[in-house]
Coordinates of C-alpha atoms in Angstrom, one line a residue:
Chain A
M6 CA -21.4 4.3 -9.5
T7 CA -23.8 2.9 -6.6
T8 CA -26.6 3.4 -8.8
L9 CA -24.9 2.0 -12.3
F10 CA -23.8 -1.5 -10.0
A11 CA -27.7 -1.3 -8.7
S12 CA -28.7 -0.3 -12.1
L13 CA -27.1 -3.3 -13.3
R14 CA -28.6 -5.9 -11.0
I15 CA -32.3 -4.5 -11.6
A16 CA -31.8 -5.2 -15.1
L17 CA -30.6 -8.5 -15.1
R18 CA -33.5 -9.4 -12.1
A19 CA -36.1 -7.9 -14.8
L20 CA -34.6 -10.2 -17.6
L21 CA -34.1 -13.4 -15.3
V22 CA -37.7 -13.0 -14.6
N23 CA -39.0 -13.5 -18.3
K24 CA -36.8 -15.9 -18.9
M25 CA -38.5 -16.7 -22.2
R26 CA -39.1 -13.5 -23.6
S27 CA -35.9 -12.3 -22.9
A28 CA -34.6 -15.5 -25.0
L29 CA -36.9 -15.1 -27.9
T30 CA -35.9 -11.0 -27.7
M31 CA -32.5 -12.0 -28.2
L32 CA -32.4 -14.4 -31.5
G33 CA -32.9 -11.4 -33.4
I34 CA -29.8 -10.3 -32.4
I35 CA -28.2 -13.5 -32.4
I36 CA -29.0 -14.2 -35.5
G37 CA -27.8 -11.0 -36.7
V38 CA -24.5 -11.4 -35.1
G39 CA -24.1 -15.2 -36.2
A40 CA -24.4 -13.9 -40.1
V41 CA -22.1 -11.2 -38.8
I42 CA -19.1 -13.1 -37.7
A43 CA -20.2 -15.9 -40.5
M44 CA -20.2 -13.5 -43.1
I45 CA -16.7 -12.1 -42.1
A46 CA -14.8 -15.1 -41.6
V47 CA -16.0 -16.4 -45.0
G48 CA -15.7 -13.2 -46.8
S49 CA -12.3 -12.8 -45.6
G50 CA -11.1 -16.6 -45.9
A51 CA -12.1 -16.2 -50.0
K52 CA -9.9 -13.2 -50.3
K53 CA -6.9 -14.5 -48.2
R54 CA -7.4 -17.4 -50.5
I55 CA -6.9 -14.4 -54.0
A56 CA -4.3 -13.0 -52.4
D57 CA -2.5 -16.6 -51.5
Q58 CA -3.4 -17.0 -55.0
I59 CA -2.1 -13.7 -56.3
A60 CA 0.8 -14.3 -54.5
S61 CA 1.8 -17.4 -56.0
M62 CA 1.4 -16.0 -59.8
G63 CA 4.5 -13.9 -58.1
S64 CA 3.7 -10.5 -57.6
N65 CA 3.3 -7.2 -61.1
I66 CA 3.5 -9.8 -63.2
L67 CA 2.6 -9.2 -67.5
I68 CA 2.3 -11.5 -70.1
V69 CA 3.2 -11.5 -73.5
V70 CA 1.3 -13.8 -75.8
S71 CA 1.9 -14.3 -78.9
G72 CA -1.0 -14.9 -81.9
S73 CA -2.7 -12.9 -83.9
S74 CA -0.4 -13.1 -86.7
T75 CA -1.9 -12.8 -90.3
S76 CA 0.0 -14.2 -93.0
G77 CA -1.9 -14.2 -96.7
G78 CA -5.3 -13.2 -95.2
L79 CA -4.9 -16.0 -92.9
R80 CA -5.6 -14.6 -89.2
V81 CA -5.1 -17.0 -86.6
G82 CA -6.0 -16.5 -83.0
A83 CA -3.6 -15.4 -79.8
G84 CA -1.0 -18.5 -78.9
T85 CA -2.1 -20.6 -81.6
V86 CA 1.2 -19.6 -83.4
P87 CA 5.0 -18.5 -81.8
T88 CA 5.2 -15.0 -82.6
L89 CA 7.8 -14.0 -80.4
T90 CA 11.3 -14.3 -79.9
V91 CA 14.2 -14.8 -77.4
E92 CA 15.5 -11.6 -78.6
D93 CA 12.3 -10.2 -77.8
S94 CA 12.5 -11.0 -74.2
K95 CA 15.9 -9.8 -74.6
A96 CA 14.8 -6.8 -75.7
I97 CA 12.2 -6.2 -73.1
L98 CA 14.4 -6.4 -70.5
S99 CA 17.4 -4.2 -71.6
E100 CA 15.2 -1.1 -72.7
I101 CA 12.3 -0.6 -70.4
P102 CA 13.9 0.3 -66.9
G103 CA 10.4 -0.9 -64.9
V104 CA 11.1 -4.6 -65.8
R105 CA 13.0 -6.0 -63.1
S106 CA 12.7 -9.8 -64.9
V107 CA 11.6 -11.5 -68.2
A108 CA 10.9 -15.3 -69.1
P109 CA 9.9 -16.6 -72.3
H110 CA 8.8 -20.1 -72.4
L111 CA 7.1 -22.5 -74.9
S112 CA 5.0 -25.3 -73.5
G113 CA 3.0 -28.3 -74.9
I114 CA 0.8 -31.1 -73.2
A115 CA 3.1 -34.3 -73.6
Q116 CA 3.1 -37.8 -72.3
V117 CA 6.0 -38.6 -69.4
I118 CA 6.5 -41.9 -69.1
Y119 CA 8.9 -43.3 -66.1
G120 CA 8.6 -47.7 -66.0
N121 CA 5.6 -49.0 -66.8
Q122 CA 3.6 -44.9 -65.5
N123 CA 2.5 -42.6 -67.4
W124 CA 1.2 -38.8 -66.9
S125 CA -0.1 -36.4 -69.3
T126 CA 0.8 -32.8 -68.1
V127 CA 2.0 -29.6 -69.6
I128 CA 5.4 -29.0 -70.4
Y129 CA 7.3 -25.7 -69.8
G130 CA 10.3 -24.7 -72.2
T131 CA 11.2 -22.1 -70.1
I132 CA 14.6 -20.1 -67.9
P133 CA 15.4 -20.5 -64.1
E134 CA 13.6 -16.8 -64.4
L135 CA 10.4 -18.2 -64.6
L136 CA 10.8 -20.3 -61.4
E137 CA 12.0 -16.6 -59.7
I138 CA 9.3 -14.8 -60.7
R139 CA 6.5 -17.0 -59.6
E140 CA 8.5 -17.4 -56.2
W141 CA 9.0 -21.3 -56.9
S142 CA 10.9 -23.2 -54.6
L143 CA 12.9 -26.0 -55.1
N144 CA 11.4 -29.3 -52.7
S145 CA 14.8 -31.0 -54.1
G146 CA 17.3 -31.2 -55.9
R147 CA 18.4 -28.1 -57.8
S148 CA 17.7 -25.7 -60.6
F149 CA 18.7 -25.5 -64.5
I150 CA 22.0 -24.2 -64.7
Q151 CA 23.8 -22.3 -68.1
Q152 CA 25.2 -25.2 -69.5
D153 CA 22.0 -26.9 -69.9
L154 CA 20.1 -23.7 -71.0
D155 CA 22.9 -23.9 -73.6
G156 CA 23.6 -27.3 -74.5
A157 CA 20.1 -28.1 -74.7
G158 CA 20.3 -30.4 -71.6
K159 CA 18.0 -33.1 -71.5
V160 CA 17.0 -32.9 -68.4
C161 CA 13.9 -31.7 -65.9
I162 CA 12.3 -30.5 -62.8
L163 CA 8.7 -31.8 -61.9
G164 CA 5.9 -30.5 -60.2
K165 CA 4.5 -32.1 -57.1
T166 CA 1.7 -33.3 -58.6
V167 CA 3.2 -35.1 -61.7
A168 CA 6.4 -36.2 -59.2
D169 CA 3.5 -37.7 -56.7
N170 CA 2.0 -39.7 -60.1
L171 CA 4.8 -40.8 -61.6
F172 CA 7.2 -41.9 -58.7
G173 CA 5.0 -42.7 -55.6
G174 CA 7.4 -42.5 -52.8
I175 CA 10.8 -43.2 -54.8
D176 CA 13.1 -40.4 -54.5
P177 CA 12.7 -39.2 -58.2
I178 CA 16.1 -37.1 -58.2
G179 CA 18.6 -39.2 -60.7
Q180 CA 16.3 -41.0 -62.7
I181 CA 15.2 -40.9 -66.2
V182 CA 11.7 -40.1 -67.7
R183 CA 11.2 -40.1 -71.1
I184 CA 8.9 -37.2 -72.7
K185 CA 8.1 -37.8 -76.3
K186 CA 10.6 -40.3 -76.8
V187 CA 13.6 -38.1 -75.7
P188 CA 15.0 -39.2 -72.3
F189 CA 15.0 -36.9 -69.1
T190 CA 17.3 -36.8 -66.5
V191 CA 15.0 -35.7 -63.0
I192 CA 17.5 -32.9 -61.8
G193 CA 14.7 -31.3 -59.0
V194 CA 11.5 -31.6 -57.6
L195 CA 9.3 -28.0 -57.1
N196 CA 7.3 -27.5 -53.7
P197 CA 3.6 -27.7 -54.3
K198 CA 1.8 -24.3 -55.0
G199 CA -1.8 -25.6 -54.9
Q200 CA -4.6 -24.3 -57.0
S201 CA -4.8 -21.2 -59.7
T202 CA -7.4 -18.5 -59.4
W203 CA -8.8 -20.4 -62.3
G204 CA -8.6 -23.4 -60.6
T205 CA -6.2 -25.2 -62.2
D206 CA -3.2 -27.5 -60.3
Q207 CA -0.3 -25.1 -60.9
D208 CA 1.8 -28.5 -59.5
D209 CA 0.6 -30.7 -62.7
T210 CA 3.3 -29.6 -64.8
V211 CA 7.2 -30.4 -66.0
F212 CA 10.4 -27.7 -66.5
V213 CA 12.4 -28.8 -69.5
P214 CA 15.4 -25.5 -70.2
L215 CA 13.8 -23.6 -73.0
S216 CA 16.4 -24.7 -76.0
T217 CA 15.5 -28.2 -75.3
A218 CA 11.9 -27.3 -75.7
Q219 CA 12.2 -25.8 -78.6
K220 CA 14.5 -28.0 -80.6
R221 CA 13.6 -31.2 -79.0
L222 CA 10.0 -31.5 -77.9
F223 CA 7.8 -28.9 -79.4
G224 CA 9.8 -26.1 -81.4
Q225 CA 10.4 -28.2 -84.6
K226 CA 8.0 -26.2 -87.0
F227 CA 9.1 -22.7 -85.9
P228 CA 12.5 -22.0 -84.5
G229 CA 13.6 -19.7 -82.1
M230 CA 9.9 -19.2 -81.4
V231 CA 8.9 -18.2 -78.2
R232 CA 4.8 -18.4 -77.1
V233 CA 4.6 -16.2 -73.7
I234 CA 6.9 -14.6 -72.1
T235 CA 6.7 -13.6 -68.4
V236 CA 7.7 -10.4 -67.4
Q237 CA 7.7 -9.2 -63.9
A238 CA 7.7 -5.2 -63.4
R239 CA 9.9 -3.6 -60.3
E240 CA 6.7 -1.6 -58.8
P241 CA 3.2 -2.3 -59.1
E242 CA 2.9 1.5 -60.1
V243 CA 4.6 1.4 -63.0
M244 CA 2.7 -2.1 -64.5
K245 CA 0.7 0.2 -66.9
T246 CA 3.7 1.7 -68.1
V247 CA 5.5 -1.0 -68.6
E248 CA 2.9 -2.5 -70.7
D249 CA 2.5 0.5 -72.8
Q250 CA 6.3 0.1 -73.4
I251 CA 6.3 -3.3 -73.8
T252 CA 3.4 -3.0 -76.4
D253 CA 5.2 0.1 -78.4
L254 CA 8.5 -1.9 -78.8
L255 CA 7.4 -5.2 -79.9
R256 CA 5.3 -3.2 -82.3
Q257 CA 8.7 -2.1 -83.6
R258 CA 10.8 -4.7 -83.4
H259 CA 8.0 -6.8 -85.6
R260 CA 7.4 -4.2 -87.9
I261 CA 3.5 -3.7 -87.7
Q262 CA 2.8 -0.8 -89.4
P263 CA 0.1 2.0 -87.4
G264 CA -3.2 0.8 -88.3
Q265 CA -2.5 -2.6 -88.3
D266 CA -2.9 -5.4 -85.5
N267 CA -0.6 -6.2 -82.9
D268 CA 0.7 -9.4 -83.6
F269 CA 0.8 -10.2 -79.8
S270 CA -1.1 -8.8 -76.8
V271 CA -0.3 -7.6 -73.1
R272 CA -2.1 -9.1 -70.1
N273 CA -2.0 -7.9 -67.1
L274 CA -2.4 -11.0 -63.9
T275 CA -2.9 -9.0 -61.1
E276 CA -6.0 -6.9 -63.0
V277 CA -7.5 -10.7 -63.6
A278 CA -7.2 -11.6 -59.6
S279 CA -8.3 -8.4 -58.7
S280 CA -11.4 -8.9 -60.3
A281 CA -11.9 -12.1 -58.5
E282 CA -11.3 -10.2 -55.5
E283 CA -13.7 -7.9 -56.4
S284 CA -16.6 -10.4 -56.6
A285 CA -15.7 -11.6 -53.4
K286 CA -16.1 -8.0 -52.2
V287 CA -19.5 -7.6 -54.3
M288 CA -20.6 -11.2 -51.9
S289 CA -19.2 -10.1 -48.3
L290 CA -21.3 -6.7 -49.5
L291 CA -24.3 -8.5 -49.8
L292 CA -23.9 -10.9 -47.0
G293 CA -23.3 -7.5 -44.9
A294 CA -26.4 -5.8 -45.8
I295 CA -28.5 -9.3 -45.2
A296 CA -26.4 -8.8 -41.7
S297 CA -27.3 -5.7 -41.1
I298 CA -30.5 -6.7 -41.9
S299 CA -31.6 -9.1 -39.7
L300 CA -29.6 -6.8 -36.5
I301 CA -31.8 -4.2 -37.5
V302 CA -34.5 -6.1 -37.1
G303 CA -33.1 -7.8 -33.9
G304 CA -33.1 -4.0 -32.8
I305 CA -36.7 -3.3 -33.2
G306 CA -37.5 -6.8 -31.5
I307 CA -35.6 -5.4 -28.8
M308 CA -37.8 -1.9 -29.0
N309 CA -41.1 -3.3 -29.2
I310 CA -40.4 -5.5 -26.2
M311 CA -38.8 -3.4 -24.1
L312 CA -42.1 -0.8 -24.8
V313 CA -43.8 -3.8 -23.1
S314 CA -41.5 -3.9 -20.5
V315 CA -42.5 0.3 -19.8
T316 CA -45.6 -0.4 -20.0
E317 CA -46.0 -3.2 -17.6
R318 CA -43.5 -1.7 -14.9
T319 CA -45.4 2.0 -14.9
R320 CA -46.5 1.3 -11.4
E321 CA -42.9 0.4 -10.7
I322 CA -41.7 3.5 -12.5
G323 CA -44.1 5.1 -10.5
I324 CA -43.1 4.3 -7.3
R325 CA -39.3 4.6 -8.1
I326 CA -40.3 8.3 -9.2
A327 CA -42.0 9.2 -6.3
V328 CA -39.1 8.1 -3.5
G329 CA -36.7 10.1 -5.7
A330 CA -35.6 8.9 -9.1
K331 CA -34.5 11.1 -11.8
G332 CA -35.0 10.9 -15.3
K333 CA -31.6 9.7 -15.7
D334 CA -31.9 6.8 -13.4
I335 CA -35.0 6.0 -14.7
L336 CA -33.5 6.1 -18.2
L337 CA -30.0 4.4 -17.7
Q338 CA -32.0 1.5 -15.6
F339 CA -33.9 0.6 -18.8
L340 CA -31.4 1.4 -20.8
I341 CA -29.2 -0.8 -19.4
E342 CA -31.4 -3.3 -19.6
S343 CA -31.8 -3.0 -22.9
L344 CA -27.9 -2.9 -23.3
V345 CA -27.7 -6.4 -21.1
L346 CA -30.3 -8.3 -23.3
S347 CA -28.3 -7.0 -26.8
L348 CA -25.1 -7.9 -25.7
V349 CA -26.1 -11.0 -24.5
G350 CA -27.5 -11.5 -27.2
G351 CA -24.2 -10.8 -29.2
I352 CA -21.7 -12.7 -26.8
L353 CA -24.3 -15.9 -27.9
G354 CA -24.3 -15.0 -31.7
I355 CA -21.2 -14.8 -32.0
G356 CA -20.9 -18.2 -30.2
V357 CA -23.5 -19.4 -32.9
G358 CA -21.3 -17.4 -35.8
I359 CA -18.3 -19.2 -35.3
A360 CA -19.8 -22.8 -34.7
G361 CA -21.7 -21.8 -37.9
T362 CA -18.8 -21.1 -40.0
L363 CA -17.3 -24.1 -38.5
I364 CA -20.0 -26.8 -39.4
L365 CA -20.3 -24.5 -42.8
S366 CA -16.9 -24.4 -44.3
S367 CA -16.6 -29.0 -43.3
F368 CA -19.0 -29.3 -45.7
T369 CA -18.4 -27.1 -48.3
Q370 CA -14.7 -27.0 -48.3
W371 CA -14.9 -22.8 -48.2
P372 CA -12.1 -21.4 -46.3
T373 CA -13.1 -19.5 -43.5
L374 CA -10.9 -17.4 -41.1
F375 CA -11.9 -15.5 -37.9
S376 CA -10.4 -12.2 -36.6
V377 CA -10.4 -10.7 -33.6
Q378 CA -11.6 -7.4 -35.0
A379 CA -14.7 -8.8 -36.5
I380 CA -15.6 -10.7 -33.0
L381 CA -15.2 -7.2 -31.3
L382 CA -16.9 -5.3 -33.8
A383 CA -19.8 -7.9 -33.5
F384 CA -20.0 -7.4 -30.1
L385 CA -20.0 -3.2 -29.9
F386 CA -22.3 -3.4 -32.8
S387 CA -24.8 -5.5 -30.9
G388 CA -24.2 -3.2 -28.1
S389 CA -24.8 0.2 -30.0
V390 CA -28.1 -2.1 -31.0
G391 CA -29.0 -2.1 -27.8
V392 CA -28.4 1.8 -27.0
F393 CA -30.2 3.4 -30.6
F394 CA -33.1 1.0 -30.2
G395 CA -33.3 0.4 -26.4
F396 CA -33.2 4.6 -26.1
Y397 CA -37.1 5.2 -27.6
P398 CA -38.4 2.8 -24.4
A399 CA -36.3 4.2 -22.0
R400 CA -36.9 7.6 -21.8
K401 CA -40.5 7.0 -22.1
A402 CA -40.5 5.2 -19.0
S403 CA -38.1 8.4 -18.0
L404 CA -40.8 10.7 -19.0
L405 CA -43.6 9.0 -17.1
N406 CA -46.0 11.3 -15.0
P407 CA -45.5 10.0 -11.5
I408 CA -49.1 10.4 -10.5
E409 CA -50.3 8.8 -13.2
A410 CA -48.1 5.8 -13.2
L411 CA -49.0 5.5 -9.6
R412 CA -52.4 4.8 -10.4
Y413 CA -51.6 2.5 -13.8
E414 CA -53.5 -1.0 -12.9
Chain B
M11 CA -27.4 22.8 -2.4
L12 CA -31.2 22.2 -0.9
N13 CA -30.4 23.9 2.3
Q14 CA -29.1 27.2 0.7
K15 CA -33.0 27.5 -0.4
I16 CA -34.1 27.2 3.3
K17 CA -34.6 30.7 4.1
Y18 CA -36.8 30.1 7.8
S19 CA -36.5 27.3 9.4
M20 CA -38.3 28.7 12.4
D21 CA -41.2 28.9 10.0
P22 CA -44.0 26.0 9.8
L23 CA -42.8 22.9 8.2
I24 CA -45.9 23.9 5.2
Q25 CA -47.2 26.7 4.2
V26 CA -49.7 26.9 1.4
R27 CA -51.8 30.3 0.3
D28 CA -54.6 30.4 -2.3
L29 CA -53.6 26.9 -3.8
V30 CA -55.6 26.6 -7.0
K31 CA -55.4 23.3 -9.3
V32 CA -57.0 23.1 -12.4
Y33 CA -57.3 20.2 -14.5
H34 CA -58.0 20.3 -18.7
L35 CA -59.7 16.9 -19.1
G36 CA -60.0 17.5 -22.9
E37 CA -62.7 20.5 -23.1
V38 CA -64.0 19.9 -19.8
E39 CA -62.1 22.4 -17.0
V40 CA -62.4 20.6 -13.3
Q41 CA -61.6 23.1 -10.5
A42 CA -59.9 20.2 -7.9
L43 CA -59.0 22.3 -5.6
L44 CA -60.3 26.3 -5.2
G45 CA -57.6 28.3 -3.2
I46 CA -56.6 26.7 -0.2
S47 CA -55.1 28.4 2.7
L48 CA -52.9 26.8 5.7
S49 CA -49.8 25.9 7.6
I50 CA -48.5 22.8 9.5
E51 CA -45.6 23.0 11.8
R52 CA -43.4 20.4 12.9
G53 CA -44.4 17.5 14.5
E54 CA -48.2 17.5 13.8
F55 CA -50.0 15.0 13.1
V56 CA -52.5 16.3 10.5
A57 CA -55.5 14.2 9.4
I58 CA -57.1 15.4 5.9
M59 CA -60.6 14.0 5.1
G60 CA -63.1 15.0 2.5
A61 CA -65.5 13.0 -0.2
S62 CA -63.8 11.7 -3.4
G63 CA -63.9 14.2 -5.1
S64 CA -62.9 16.7 -2.6
G65 CA -59.6 17.5 -3.7
K66 CA -57.8 15.8 -1.2
S67 CA -55.6 13.4 -3.4
T68 CA -55.0 16.3 -5.7
F69 CA -53.8 18.6 -2.6
M70 CA -51.3 15.7 -1.6
N71 CA -50.3 15.0 -4.8
I72 CA -48.9 18.7 -4.3
L73 CA -47.6 18.6 -0.8
G74 CA -45.5 15.4 -2.3
F75 CA -44.4 17.8 -5.0
L76 CA -45.6 14.7 -7.8
D77 CA -47.9 17.6 -9.2
R78 CA -47.2 21.2 -9.5
P79 CA -50.2 23.8 -8.4
T80 CA -51.9 26.0 -11.4
R81 CA -51.8 28.9 -8.9
G82 CA -50.8 30.2 -5.1
Q83 CA -48.0 29.2 -2.8
Y84 CA -46.7 26.1 -1.3
L85 CA -43.4 26.1 0.7
L86 CA -42.0 22.7 2.2
D87 CA -39.6 23.7 4.7
G88 CA -38.7 26.8 2.7
I89 CA -38.5 25.0 -0.6
E90 CA -41.0 26.6 -3.9
G91 CA -41.1 23.7 -6.2
E92 CA -42.4 26.7 -8.6
H93 CA -39.3 27.1 -10.5
L94 CA -37.7 23.6 -9.6
S95 CA -37.4 20.8 -12.9
R96 CA -38.7 17.7 -12.9
D97 CA -35.2 16.1 -11.4
E98 CA -34.7 18.8 -8.8
L99 CA -38.3 17.9 -7.7
A100 CA -36.9 14.2 -7.6
E101 CA -34.6 14.8 -5.2
I102 CA -36.9 16.8 -2.8
R103 CA -38.6 13.8 -2.4
N104 CA -36.0 12.1 -1.5
E105 CA -34.6 13.8 1.1
K106 CA -38.3 15.5 2.9
I107 CA -41.0 13.5 1.6
G108 CA -41.9 9.9 2.4
F109 CA -44.8 8.2 0.8
V110 CA -46.9 5.9 1.8
F111 CA -50.0 4.4 -0.2
Q112 CA -53.4 3.1 0.2
G113 CA -52.2 -0.3 -2.4
F114 CA -48.5 -0.4 -0.5
N115 CA -47.0 -0.4 -3.9
L116 CA -43.7 -2.3 -3.1
L117 CA -41.6 -3.7 -5.8
N118 CA -43.3 -7.2 -6.0
R119 CA -39.7 -9.0 -6.8
T120 CA -37.5 -7.9 -4.6
S121 CA -36.9 -8.3 -0.4
A122 CA -38.6 -6.1 2.1
I123 CA -35.4 -5.1 3.0
E124 CA -34.4 -4.0 -0.9
N125 CA -37.9 -2.5 -0.8
V126 CA -36.7 0.0 2.2
Q127 CA -33.2 0.7 0.4
L128 CA -34.8 2.2 -2.9
P129 CA -35.4 5.6 -1.6
L130 CA -31.6 5.3 -0.7
I131 CA -30.3 3.9 -3.6
Y132 CA -31.3 6.9 -5.9
A133 CA -29.7 9.4 -2.7
Q134 CA -26.4 7.0 -4.1
L135 CA -26.0 6.4 -0.8
P136 CA -23.5 3.4 -0.5
S137 CA -24.9 -0.3 0.1
K138 CA -23.1 -1.2 3.6
K139 CA -24.8 2.4 4.9
R140 CA -28.0 1.7 2.9
K141 CA -28.5 -1.9 4.9
E142 CA -27.3 -0.3 7.9
M143 CA -30.4 2.6 7.5
A144 CA -32.5 0.1 5.9
E145 CA -32.5 -2.5 9.1
K146 CA -32.9 0.3 11.3
A147 CA -36.1 1.7 9.5
L148 CA -37.6 -1.7 9.1
S149 CA -37.0 -2.5 13.2
A150 CA -38.8 0.6 13.8
V151 CA -41.8 -0.8 12.5
G152 CA -41.2 -3.8 13.9
L153 CA -40.6 -6.0 11.1
K154 CA -36.3 -6.5 11.3
E155 CA -36.6 -10.2 11.3
R156 CA -38.9 -10.7 8.0
S157 CA -36.7 -8.6 6.0
H158 CA -36.0 -11.0 3.0
H159 CA -39.3 -11.7 2.7
H160 CA -40.5 -10.9 -1.1
P161 CA -43.8 -8.5 -0.9
A162 CA -46.0 -12.0 -1.4
Q163 CA -44.7 -12.9 1.2
L164 CA -46.1 -11.0 3.5
S165 CA -49.2 -10.1 5.3
G166 CA -51.2 -6.6 3.7
G167 CA -50.6 -5.1 7.3
E168 CA -47.2 -6.5 7.3
Q169 CA -46.7 -5.0 3.5
Q170 CA -47.8 -1.6 4.8
R171 CA -45.3 -1.7 7.7
V172 CA -42.4 -2.2 5.0
A173 CA -43.8 0.8 3.0
I174 CA -43.8 2.8 5.9
A175 CA -40.1 1.9 6.9
R176 CA -38.9 3.0 3.3
A177 CA -41.0 6.0 3.7
L178 CA -38.9 6.8 6.5
V179 CA -35.5 5.4 6.1
N180 CA -34.3 8.3 4.4
Q181 CA -35.5 10.6 7.2
P182 CA -37.6 12.7 5.4
S183 CA -39.3 16.0 6.9
I184 CA -42.7 15.1 6.3
L185 CA -44.1 11.4 5.9
L186 CA -47.1 11.7 3.7
A187 CA -49.8 8.9 3.7
D188 CA -53.1 8.4 0.8
E189 CA -55.3 6.0 2.6
P190 CA -53.3 4.0 4.0
T191 CA -55.1 1.7 5.8
G192 CA -58.0 1.2 3.2
N193 CA -56.5 -1.6 1.8
L194 CA -56.5 -3.2 5.6
D195 CA -58.8 -4.9 8.5
S196 CA -59.5 -3.3 11.1
K197 CA -57.5 -4.7 13.7
T198 CA -54.3 -4.6 11.1
S199 CA -55.5 -0.8 10.7
G200 CA -55.2 -0.4 14.1
E201 CA -51.1 -1.6 14.6
I202 CA -50.5 0.6 11.7
M203 CA -52.1 3.6 13.3
A204 CA -50.2 2.8 16.2
I205 CA -47.1 3.1 14.8
F206 CA -47.7 5.9 13.2
K207 CA -48.8 7.2 16.5
R208 CA -45.6 6.1 17.5
L209 CA -43.8 7.7 15.4
N210 CA -44.6 10.8 15.6
Q211 CA -44.8 11.5 19.5
E212 CA -41.7 9.4 19.9
M213 CA -39.7 10.9 17.1
G214 CA -41.2 13.8 16.4
I215 CA -42.4 13.0 12.9
T216 CA -44.4 15.2 10.7
I217 CA -47.7 13.5 9.1
V218 CA -50.1 14.3 6.8
M219 CA -53.0 11.7 6.2
I220 CA -55.7 11.3 4.0
T221 CA -58.7 8.8 5.0
H222 CA -62.1 8.8 5.0
E223 CA -62.4 6.7 8.0
Q224 CA -63.3 9.0 11.5
D225 CA -61.7 5.9 13.9
I226 CA -58.1 6.6 11.6
A227 CA -58.8 10.4 11.5
A228 CA -59.0 10.1 15.2
Y229 CA -55.8 9.3 15.8
G230 CA -54.4 12.4 14.5
K231 CA -54.2 15.7 16.2
R232 CA -55.5 17.7 14.3
K233 CA -58.2 17.2 11.0
I234 CA -58.9 19.0 8.3
L235 CA -61.9 19.0 6.1
F236 CA -62.2 18.8 2.7
K237 CA -65.3 19.9 0.4
D238 CA -65.5 21.1 -3.5
G239 CA -61.6 22.0 -3.5
K240 CA -62.0 23.8 0.1
V241 CA -60.8 23.5 3.4
V242 CA -64.5 23.8 5.3
E243 CA -63.6 22.9 8.8
D244 CA -60.0 22.5 10.6
H245 CA -59.9 21.3 14.2
N246 CA -56.8 21.2 16.3
S247 CA -57.3 19.3 19.2
A248 CA -53.9 20.1 20.6
L249 CA -54.4 23.2 21.2

C-alpha cells in the first residue's frame, strides 16, 4: 500500500515534469474515447428513435394489402384495386387463433375544409380497433361508437397536424368540416405520434368510420371492399405462423387456384423496422471500428512515450534497483504512469465526447442518448489500453541491469 | 526471512574465496577478477586502490550484490547470493548495503529528504517512520536544515552528503563507496572523508571504499591494492 501510494506520487510527478509531452501522448486516447462516447451516444440515439417508431406502429403488426388482381388478362398492382372485404377481416379474427385484433381500412387523399381554411390529407375509413392496435390515444373528444360505424355517421377524428392547420387555436370538437363536400362533425383529436420509419408525418391524417368512407367518400366503385387489413398477432413468436395462415385463409376465401398469384399480399412491418435497426447497427459498428483504431493508435503513442521515458530515466531506474527496488516495484511505477496517462486521457476524452456529441446533435438534429454504462465502459477501456500498452515498457524497465543502468549517461 | 540464513554471525562480515569474474564482450573474454580471497571484519574501514581495469569496480559490484561472480564464494553476514533471485538480492541490498557513488546518483526532481527516504520506500515503511529516519540520517551528515532542497540547489559536497545519508538510512551492515570524492575538490573531499571517519569510529559502520587517490585512501585503516584482477597488497594499519 505504501509503495502503491509512493508509486502514484512518483508517476504523477514524472508526468507533470513533461506537461506538453504528456498532453500530446494523451491526445490519442482523448480522441479515441471521445469517439467511443460520441459513437455510442449517436448509435443508441438512433436505436431509440427506431424503437420508438416501431412502438408507434404498434407491436406485432401484419399488414394485408389488397391488389394484384387479374381480370380478363388485365393485371393490376397491389393496393390499387380493393380485393379484400370486411368479411375477410372478420374471418381472420375468428378463424386464426394467433390473431388478437384486426382493423380493415380504406384510405384516400382528399381536401378537408373548415371555414376559409383547407388542408389536403390522407383520410382513413376504419374502425376504432386501428387506433387501439397502433396504441394511438385521443387528446380530446371521443372515438367512434357502434352507431357511427353501423349508420355511416358523418363524424371524424383529426390528427394533430390537421387540427393545428385547420383550427389554429380554436377547439375543433363539435365543429363541422367538409370532406368531398360532405359535412363531418369533429368528435376527437389524436395525440401526436411523430414521424414514421419512412419519414412521413403520421399526424397528418383524418379518421372517419369505415362504412362512411365506403359509402360516401372512396368506396362507391367497389362497395363493401377495403384496401388494407391491419392485423395484430398475440405475440412476436406467432407472427410467421399467422402470416402463413392468413395467406392460406385468404386464398381459400378468394378461391385462388394452386399456381395462381395471390390477389393480396401480407407484409410484416416489424421486419421493415428491424432492417432499419440493422442498418443503424452497421453504422454503430463502423463508428466503433474507427474508435477502436484510434484507441489502439493512442495506446501505441503511450507505449512509444513510455519507452522514451524508460530510456531517459535509465539511471534513475538503476538507482532505484541499487537501493532495493524489486522488479515489481519498477514495473508498478511505470505501469501506474501509463495508467495515469491513459485514465486522465480517458476522463478528458469523455468530456470531449460529450461536448462533441452535443455540438453534433445541435447542428444535425440527430437524436443522441448518453448512458452511464457507455461512459464507464470507455473509462475502463482507456485504462486497459494504458495497462496493455504500458506493460512492455514497464517490464523492460524492471529488467534493466543495475550496473549498466547506473553507468548510463 | 534473511535472518534465518545467517549461520555464522561471529564470522567476518565479508568472506570472499577464490572469486573469479569473467566478462564476455562478444568474442572477447575479459578476465576481470582472477581469484580474490579476503575477509573484512565488522567495523573496518577499507580503502581499495588500483588502476582502472584492475578489477576493483567489478569486485565492488559483487560485494554490493549488483553482480554475480563467475566462480568462487562470497558471503555477506553469512548470506550467499549465488542461488538468490534478482528480487531477493534487491532485498539484501535494501537491508544490508548502503551505496555511495562517484556521481552522487540522486534523483533530480526530488528533495534531499525524499532522496534519503528512497530505500525506506522499498522497505515498505510507513511514511511517518520514513520521515523520522531520513531526518536522523540527514542530521548525521549535517544537512538537516537543507532537507527540502533539490539536488540542483545543493553543492557537490552537499549532494554527496545526501547520498551518504541515503546509504545510511536503512542502518546497513556495510557502506560501499565507489570513488566518493572523485567529483569533488580537495577541501570538500576532506569534509566527506571526515564524515566517513566519524561514521566508522563513532557508529562502528563498516566501510569499503574505492579510490585512486593516496591521501583519500589514507583515511582508511586498511588498504587493499588491486592489479590485473588480483590483490597484490593488503596492508592493515590498525593491527
